[in-house]
């Protein structure tokens, strides 16, 4: 008799809802809030996604890099020596340099490359770098680190490459950066490989080595020609890689093969009018000193760039760390979606930066998801308050019936908005189980007292 009374009491209390009253979504006017229930379908997803929304972007510091994009600063012009001729007749022996064929021209620091593309706006030249006036042609100087900087492609190292190899490297980089790989490459200015000419010439100069092999007669012509009064005592001295060669001027002009002696990058040519080597030695020493000064300046510039990049990287790291600390402490102004109801984990879901999240992201991310024991997957709702001032208090409940597995595809297309509330109702049996779990201990205690 007592057990029957207990069961009747449990059923009565559960039916009237005095023990546990769960949340539910009911259409119509509820406590001043107008609730409209709309089933989620392929058509209504389009309607829901029409609401204006722009995802927040990450702070600009996350898109910056430590490189300045300007490369190593230029060393600058170094002083050029001046020389005067002195006469002292003496006969000299012929000492010829070995025949060398270094192969095709290789791009070097200081060369100006012209990149021609079908679209003139596709590639933007570096600030301060000369540009061709023709449409679609942009000029880039090979900087001291051996690279050119193309804003739409990035830094591409071309030093020590032939034209063909450089074109292949640019092709690969353009394809990797999704740029049109249609282009042509040429060298507009040859500044990296040079031969110094001094002594008894009309105009001492530094002659560039170009695609066309540089011969001795061409180098002398570029310096205004030989200016001596007595060819019998004059000679051309050539300094190369620590070795000194000489050709008497009479021999030079009597043998065409000597005029075509090929010069290499770094050679120093000195037209001497005396037998003693003092003057030529001074010229060569000065050339060596200029090369050493240039190398030291380049090393200093590289060290300066490395220091600048390190400081810049430290600043970026600190700024990013500060922002991440603000996010961890809740000081950020992020957008959230709130999850409640029969889920394994209730809480809030932060909408991502720079992209739009969908319903599947919030429900299935990490440990979230339906509670297998208690969730009614036919009653999944996205509650969204109206942003129209004329509809203040109105709520649209977008309803998804997940009993049909095909509707899970709609979860990947339904976009979330800030302050959306995702609610999953409980199963009817869950109400009964919870009521029994709350009432039964009390009734058992009452029964024990009655028995006693």
Coordinates of C-alpha atoms in Angstrom, one line a residue:
X1 CA 0.0 0.0 0.0
X2 CA 2.8 2.5 0.9
X3 CA 4.7 1.7 -2.3
X4 CA 1.7 2.3 -4.4
X5 CA 1.1 5.6 -2.7
X6 CA 4.7 6.6 -3.4
X7 CA 4.5 5.9 -7.1
X8 CA 1.2 7.8 -7.4
X9 CA 2.8 10.7 -5.6
X10 CA 5.8 10.7 -8.0
X11 CA 3.6 10.6 -11.1
X12 CA 1.4 13.4 -9.8
X13 CA 4.3 15.7 -8.9
X14 CA 6.0 15.0 -12.2
X15 CA 2.8 15.7 -14.2
X16 CA 2.2 19.0 -12.5
X17 CA 5.9 20.1 -13.0
X18 CA 6.4 21.0 -9.3
X19 CA 9.7 19.1 -9.2
X20 CA 11.5 20.1 -12.4
X21 CA 10.6 22.4 -15.2
X22 CA 13.0 22.3 -18.2
X23 CA 13.6 25.0 -20.8
X24 CA 11.8 24.9 -24.1
X25 CA 11.2 27.0 -27.2
X26 CA 7.5 28.0 -27.7
X27 CA 6.4 30.2 -30.6
X28 CA 4.2 33.3 -29.9
X29 CA 4.3 36.0 -27.3
X30 CA 6.1 34.8 -24.2
X31 CA 6.5 37.3 -21.3
X32 CA 6.7 40.2 -23.7
X33 CA 9.1 38.5 -26.1
X34 CA 7.7 37.6 -29.6
X35 CA 9.2 34.3 -30.6
X36 CA 9.1 33.2 -34.2
X37 CA 10.2 29.6 -35.0
X38 CA 11.6 29.0 -38.5
X39 CA 12.7 25.5 -39.7
X40 CA 16.3 25.4 -41.0
X41 CA 16.3 24.3 -44.7
X42 CA 18.4 25.1 -47.7
X43 CA 16.2 28.1 -48.4
X44 CA 16.0 29.5 -44.9
X45 CA 19.8 29.1 -44.5
X46 CA 20.2 31.7 -47.3
X47 CA 17.7 34.0 -45.5
X48 CA 19.5 33.7 -42.2
X49 CA 22.9 34.3 -43.7
X50 CA 21.8 37.6 -45.3
X51 CA 22.1 39.5 -42.0
X52 CA 24.9 42.0 -42.2
X53 CA 28.1 40.8 -40.5
X54 CA 31.8 41.3 -40.9
X55 CA 34.2 39.1 -38.9
X56 CA 36.7 41.0 -36.9
X57 CA 40.2 41.1 -38.2
X58 CA 43.4 40.4 -36.3
X59 CA 45.5 43.4 -35.3
X60 CA 47.8 44.6 -38.0
X61 CA 50.8 43.4 -36.0
X62 CA 50.0 39.8 -36.9
X63 CA 50.4 40.5 -40.6
X64 CA 53.7 42.3 -40.3
X65 CA 57.1 40.7 -40.8
X66 CA 60.5 41.6 -39.3
X67 CA 62.0 42.4 -42.7
X68 CA 61.7 46.0 -43.8
X69 CA 61.6 45.0 -47.5
X70 CA 64.3 47.6 -48.3
X71 CA 67.2 45.2 -48.2
X72 CA 70.7 46.2 -47.3
X73 CA 71.6 49.8 -47.7
X74 CA 74.0 50.7 -50.5
X75 CA 77.7 51.0 -49.7
X76 CA 77.9 54.2 -51.7
X77 CA 80.5 55.5 -54.2
X78 CA 84.1 55.1 -53.3
X79 CA 86.8 57.5 -54.4
X80 CA 88.5 56.9 -57.8
X81 CA 92.2 57.4 -58.1
X82 CA 93.9 59.8 -60.5
X83 CA 97.2 59.3 -62.2
X84 CA 99.8 61.2 -64.3
X85 CA 102.1 59.8 -66.8
X86 CA 105.9 59.7 -66.4
X87 CA 108.4 58.8 -69.1
X88 CA 111.3 56.5 -68.7
X89 CA 112.2 54.4 -71.8
X90 CA 113.0 50.7 -71.2
X91 CA 112.3 47.5 -73.1
X92 CA 109.9 45.0 -71.3
X93 CA 109.3 41.3 -71.8
X94 CA 105.9 39.9 -72.6
X95 CA 104.1 38.0 -69.8
X96 CA 100.6 37.0 -70.9
X97 CA 97.8 36.0 -68.7
X98 CA 96.4 32.4 -69.1
X99 CA 93.5 32.0 -71.4
X100 CA 90.3 31.7 -69.3
X101 CA 86.7 31.2 -70.3
X102 CA 84.5 31.9 -67.3
X103 CA 81.3 31.0 -69.0
X104 CA 78.1 33.1 -69.4
X105 CA 77.5 36.3 -67.4
X106 CA 76.2 35.9 -63.9
X107 CA 74.0 38.4 -62.2
X108 CA 75.7 40.3 -59.4
X109 CA 75.1 43.0 -56.7
X110 CA 74.3 46.4 -58.2
X111 CA 73.0 45.1 -61.5
X112 CA 69.7 46.6 -62.6
X113 CA 67.2 44.0 -63.9
X114 CA 64.2 44.9 -66.0
X115 CA 61.2 42.7 -65.6
X116 CA 58.6 43.0 -68.4
X117 CA 55.1 41.6 -67.7
X118 CA 51.8 41.8 -69.6
X119 CA 50.2 43.7 -66.8
X120 CA 52.0 46.9 -65.8
X121 CA 50.2 47.0 -62.4
X122 CA 51.1 43.5 -61.4
X123 CA 54.6 44.2 -60.2
X124 CA 55.3 47.4 -58.3
X125 CA 58.9 48.7 -58.2
X126 CA 60.8 49.3 -55.0
X127 CA 60.8 52.9 -53.7
X128 CA 63.8 54.7 -54.9
X129 CA 64.6 52.2 -57.6
X130 CA 64.6 53.5 -61.2
X131 CA 61.7 52.3 -63.4
X132 CA 61.4 52.1 -67.1
X133 CA 59.0 54.6 -68.7
X134 CA 57.5 51.9 -70.9
X135 CA 54.3 50.3 -69.8
X136 CA 54.8 46.9 -68.2
X137 CA 58.5 47.3 -67.6
X138 CA 59.8 47.7 -64.0
X139 CA 63.4 47.9 -63.0
X140 CA 64.9 46.4 -59.8
X141 CA 68.4 46.8 -58.4
X142 CA 70.1 43.6 -57.1
X143 CA 70.8 44.6 -53.5
X144 CA 73.8 43.8 -51.3
X145 CA 72.2 40.5 -50.1
X146 CA 71.9 39.3 -53.7
X147 CA 68.1 39.7 -54.0
X148 CA 65.6 41.9 -55.6
X149 CA 62.3 42.8 -53.9
X150 CA 59.1 42.3 -55.9
X151 CA 56.1 43.3 -53.6
X152 CA 53.7 40.8 -55.2
X153 CA 56.3 38.0 -55.1
X154 CA 58.7 38.8 -52.2
X155 CA 62.5 38.8 -52.1
X156 CA 64.1 36.6 -54.8
X157 CA 67.8 35.9 -54.6
X158 CA 69.3 36.1 -58.2
X159 CA 73.0 36.9 -57.5
X160 CA 75.4 34.4 -59.2
X161 CA 72.7 33.1 -61.5
X162 CA 72.7 33.3 -65.3
X163 CA 69.9 35.0 -67.1
X164 CA 68.3 31.6 -67.9
X165 CA 68.6 30.4 -64.3
X166 CA 67.2 33.7 -63.0
X167 CA 64.2 33.3 -65.3
X168 CA 63.6 29.8 -64.0
X169 CA 63.8 31.0 -60.4
X170 CA 61.4 33.9 -61.0
X171 CA 59.0 31.6 -62.8
X172 CA 58.8 29.2 -59.8
X173 CA 58.3 32.1 -57.3
X174 CA 55.5 33.6 -59.4
X175 CA 53.7 30.3 -59.7
X176 CA 54.1 29.7 -56.0
X177 CA 52.6 33.2 -55.3
X178 CA 49.8 32.7 -57.8
X179 CA 51.1 35.4 -60.2
X180 CA 51.0 35.3 -63.9
X181 CA 54.4 33.7 -64.9
X182 CA 54.5 35.4 -68.2
X183 CA 57.4 37.8 -68.3
X184 CA 60.8 38.5 -69.8
X185 CA 64.0 39.4 -67.9
X186 CA 66.9 41.5 -69.1
X187 CA 69.9 43.4 -67.6
X188 CA 69.6 47.1 -68.1
X189 CA 72.7 48.2 -66.2
X190 CA 75.8 46.2 -65.5
X191 CA 77.3 47.4 -62.2
X192 CA 78.5 44.2 -60.4
X193 CA 81.4 43.0 -62.5
X194 CA 84.0 45.6 -63.4
X195 CA 87.6 46.2 -64.6
X196 CA 89.6 49.2 -63.5
X197 CA 91.7 51.0 -66.1
X198 CA 94.3 53.6 -65.1
X199 CA 97.7 55.0 -65.9
X200 CA 98.5 56.7 -69.2
X201 CA 95.0 56.8 -70.6
X202 CA 92.9 59.7 -71.5
X203 CA 90.2 59.1 -68.8
X204 CA 90.9 56.5 -66.1
X205 CA 87.7 54.6 -65.6
X206 CA 85.9 51.5 -64.2
X207 CA 84.6 49.6 -67.2
X208 CA 81.7 47.2 -66.6
X209 CA 81.7 43.6 -67.8
X210 CA 78.5 42.9 -69.7
X211 CA 77.0 40.0 -71.6
X212 CA 79.6 40.6 -74.3
X213 CA 83.1 39.4 -73.2
X214 CA 85.3 42.4 -72.4
X215 CA 88.5 42.5 -74.3
X216 CA 91.6 44.6 -73.6
X217 CA 91.2 46.9 -76.6
X218 CA 87.6 47.6 -75.6
X219 CA 88.6 48.5 -72.1
X220 CA 91.3 50.8 -73.3
X221 CA 88.9 52.4 -75.7
X222 CA 86.3 52.9 -72.9
X223 CA 89.0 54.9 -71.1
X224 CA 89.7 57.2 -74.0
X225 CA 92.6 55.3 -75.4
X226 CA 96.3 55.2 -74.6
X227 CA 97.9 58.6 -74.1
X228 CA 101.7 58.1 -74.3
X229 CA 104.4 60.0 -76.2
X230 CA 106.9 57.1 -76.6
X231 CA 105.4 53.7 -77.2
X232 CA 108.8 52.0 -77.0
X233 CA 108.9 52.6 -73.2
X234 CA 105.2 52.0 -72.5
X235 CA 103.5 48.8 -71.5
X236 CA 100.1 47.5 -70.3
X237 CA 100.3 45.8 -67.0
X238 CA 97.5 43.5 -65.9
X239 CA 96.9 42.5 -62.2
X240 CA 94.7 39.4 -61.7
X241 CA 94.3 37.4 -58.5
X242 CA 97.7 38.2 -57.1
X243 CA 99.6 37.8 -60.4
X244 CA 101.1 40.5 -62.5
X245 CA 101.2 40.3 -66.3
X246 CA 102.6 42.8 -68.8
X247 CA 102.4 43.5 -72.5
X248 CA 104.7 46.1 -74.2
X249 CA 102.7 48.6 -76.1
X250 CA 104.5 47.9 -79.4
X251 CA 103.7 44.2 -79.0
X252 CA 100.1 45.0 -78.2
X253 CA 99.4 46.9 -81.4
X254 CA 101.4 44.6 -83.6
X255 CA 99.5 41.5 -82.5
X256 CA 95.7 41.5 -82.9
X257 CA 95.4 38.4 -80.6
X258 CA 96.8 40.4 -77.8
X259 CA 94.3 43.2 -78.3
X260 CA 91.6 40.6 -77.8
X261 CA 92.9 39.4 -74.5
X262 CA 89.8 38.7 -72.4
X263 CA 89.5 40.6 -69.2
X264 CA 87.7 39.2 -66.1
X265 CA 85.8 40.8 -63.2
X266 CA 88.2 42.3 -60.7
X267 CA 91.1 42.8 -63.2
X268 CA 93.1 46.0 -63.0
X269 CA 94.7 47.4 -66.1
X270 CA 97.5 50.0 -65.8
X271 CA 99.2 51.7 -68.8
X272 CA 102.7 52.3 -67.5
X273 CA 105.3 54.6 -69.2
X274 CA 108.3 53.5 -67.1
X275 CA 110.2 50.3 -66.4
X276 CA 110.0 50.5 -62.6
X277 CA 106.8 49.0 -61.1
X278 CA 106.4 51.6 -58.3
X279 CA 103.6 53.5 -60.0
X280 CA 101.8 50.4 -61.1
X281 CA 102.2 48.9 -57.7
X282 CA 100.6 51.9 -56.1
X283 CA 97.6 51.6 -58.5
X284 CA 97.1 48.0 -57.7
X285 CA 97.4 48.5 -54.0
X286 CA 94.8 51.2 -54.1
X287 CA 92.5 49.0 -56.0
X288 CA 92.9 46.3 -53.4
X289 CA 92.3 48.8 -50.7
X290 CA 89.1 49.9 -52.4
X291 CA 87.8 46.3 -52.6
X292 CA 88.6 45.8 -48.9
X293 CA 86.8 49.0 -48.0
X294 CA 83.8 47.9 -50.0
X295 CA 83.7 44.5 -48.4
X296 CA 84.0 46.0 -44.9
X297 CA 81.2 48.4 -45.7
X298 CA 79.0 45.6 -47.0
X299 CA 79.6 43.6 -43.8
X300 CA 78.8 46.6 -41.7
X301 CA 75.6 47.1 -43.7
X302 CA 74.6 43.4 -43.3
X303 CA 75.2 43.6 -39.5
X304 CA 73.2 46.7 -39.3
X305 CA 70.3 45.0 -41.2
X306 CA 70.5 41.9 -38.9
X307 CA 70.3 44.1 -35.8
X308 CA 67.4 46.1 -37.2
X309 CA 65.5 42.9 -38.1
X310 CA 66.2 41.4 -34.6
X311 CA 64.9 44.5 -32.9
X312 CA 61.8 44.6 -35.2
X313 CA 61.1 40.9 -34.6
X314 CA 61.4 41.4 -30.8
X315 CA 58.9 44.3 -31.0
X316 CA 56.4 42.2 -33.1
X317 CA 56.7 39.3 -30.7
X318 CA 56.1 41.5 -27.7
X319 CA 53.1 43.2 -29.3
X320 CA 51.6 39.8 -30.3
X321 CA 52.2 38.4 -26.8
X322 CA 50.5 41.4 -25.2
X323 CA 47.5 40.9 -27.4
X324 CA 47.3 37.2 -26.7
X325 CA 47.5 38.0 -22.9
X326 CA 44.6 40.4 -23.3
X327 CA 42.6 37.7 -24.9
X328 CA 43.5 35.1 -22.2
X329 CA 42.4 37.6 -19.5
X330 CA 39.2 38.5 -21.2
X331 CA 40.2 42.1 -22.0
X332 CA 39.6 41.7 -25.7
X333 CA 36.4 42.8 -27.5
X334 CA 35.8 39.5 -29.2
X335 CA 32.4 38.3 -30.5
X336 CA 30.8 35.2 -28.9
X337 CA 28.0 32.7 -29.4
X338 CA 26.5 31.1 -26.3
X339 CA 25.7 27.4 -25.9
X340 CA 23.1 26.0 -23.5
X341 CA 20.8 23.1 -23.0
X342 CA 21.6 19.4 -23.3
X343 CA 25.2 19.6 -24.4
X344 CA 28.2 17.9 -23.1
X345 CA 29.7 21.3 -22.3
X346 CA 27.9 24.6 -21.9
X347 CA 29.6 28.0 -22.3
X348 CA 30.5 30.4 -25.0
X349 CA 32.2 30.0 -28.4
X350 CA 34.5 32.7 -29.7
X351 CA 33.8 33.7 -33.3
X352 CA 37.0 33.4 -35.2
X353 CA 38.9 36.3 -36.8
X354 CA 38.7 37.0 -40.5
X355 CA 36.3 34.2 -41.4
X356 CA 32.7 33.3 -40.6
X357 CA 31.9 30.4 -38.3
X358 CA 29.0 28.0 -38.9
X359 CA 26.7 26.1 -36.6
X360 CA 28.8 22.9 -37.0
X361 CA 31.9 24.8 -35.7
X362 CA 30.2 25.7 -32.4
X363 CA 28.5 22.4 -31.8
X364 CA 31.2 20.0 -32.8
X365 CA 34.4 21.9 -31.8
X366 CA 36.6 20.3 -29.1
X367 CA 34.5 18.6 -26.4
X368 CA 31.2 20.2 -27.3
X369 CA 28.3 18.3 -28.9
X370 CA 25.0 16.7 -28.0
X371 CA 24.6 14.9 -24.7
X372 CA 23.9 11.3 -25.8
X373 CA 21.7 10.5 -22.8
X374 CA 19.6 13.6 -22.5
X375 CA 19.6 15.6 -25.7
X376 CA 16.6 15.7 -28.1
X377 CA 18.4 16.1 -31.4
X378 CA 15.1 17.0 -33.1
X379 CA 15.0 20.2 -31.0
X380 CA 18.1 22.1 -31.9
X381 CA 17.6 25.9 -32.0
X382 CA 19.7 29.0 -32.8
X383 CA 18.0 31.9 -31.0
X384 CA 18.8 35.3 -32.6
X385 CA 17.4 38.6 -31.4
X386 CA 16.3 41.1 -34.0
X387 CA 18.6 44.0 -34.6
X388 CA 15.7 46.1 -36.0
X389 CA 14.7 48.8 -33.4
X390 CA 11.1 48.5 -34.6
X391 CA 11.2 44.8 -33.5
X392 CA 12.7 45.3 -30.1
X393 CA 12.3 42.1 -28.1
X394 CA 11.6 39.9 -31.1
X395 CA 13.5 36.6 -31.3
X396 CA 13.8 34.2 -34.2
X397 CA 14.3 30.6 -33.3
X398 CA 16.0 28.8 -36.2
X399 CA 15.0 25.2 -35.7
X400 CA 17.0 22.2 -36.9
X401 CA 15.7 18.6 -36.8
X402 CA 18.9 16.6 -36.6
X403 CA 17.0 13.2 -36.6
X404 CA 17.5 13.3 -40.3
X405 CA 21.3 12.9 -40.7
X406 CA 21.1 14.8 -44.0
X407 CA 20.3 18.0 -42.1
X408 CA 23.8 17.9 -40.5
X409 CA 24.9 19.3 -43.9
X410 CA 22.9 22.4 -43.2
X411 CA 24.9 22.9 -40.0
X412 CA 28.0 23.5 -42.1
X413 CA 26.2 26.3 -44.1
X414 CA 24.3 28.1 -41.3
X415 CA 26.4 31.1 -40.4
X416 CA 26.5 32.3 -36.8
X417 CA 26.2 35.9 -35.7
X418 CA 27.5 37.6 -32.5
X419 CA 25.3 36.9 -29.4
X420 CA 23.5 34.0 -31.0
X421 CA 22.3 31.4 -28.4
X422 CA 22.4 27.7 -29.4
X423 CA 19.9 25.7 -27.4
X424 CA 19.3 21.9 -27.4
X425 CA 16.2 20.7 -25.7
X426 CA 16.0 17.6 -23.5
X427 CA 14.2 14.3 -24.3
X428 CA 10.9 13.7 -22.6
X429 CA 12.2 10.7 -20.7
X430 CA 14.9 13.0 -19.3
X431 CA 12.2 15.0 -17.5
X432 CA 10.9 11.8 -15.9
X433 CA 14.4 10.6 -14.9
X434 CA 15.3 13.9 -13.3
X435 CA 12.0 14.1 -11.4
X436 CA 12.4 10.7 -10.0
X437 CA 16.1 11.3 -9.1
X438 CA 15.0 14.4 -7.1
X439 CA 11.8 13.0 -5.5
X440 CA 12.7 9.4 -4.8
X441 CA 15.3 10.0 -2.0
X442 CA 12.8 12.2 -0.1
X443 CA 10.0 9.7 -0.4
X444 CA 12.2 6.9 0.7
X445 CA 13.1 8.8 3.8
X446 CA 9.4 9.5 4.5
X447 CA 8.6 5.8 4.1
X448 CA 11.3 4.9 6.5
X449 CA 9.9 7.3 9.1
X450 CA 6.4 5.8 8.6
X451 CA 7.7 2.3 9.0
X452 CA 9.5 3.2 12.2

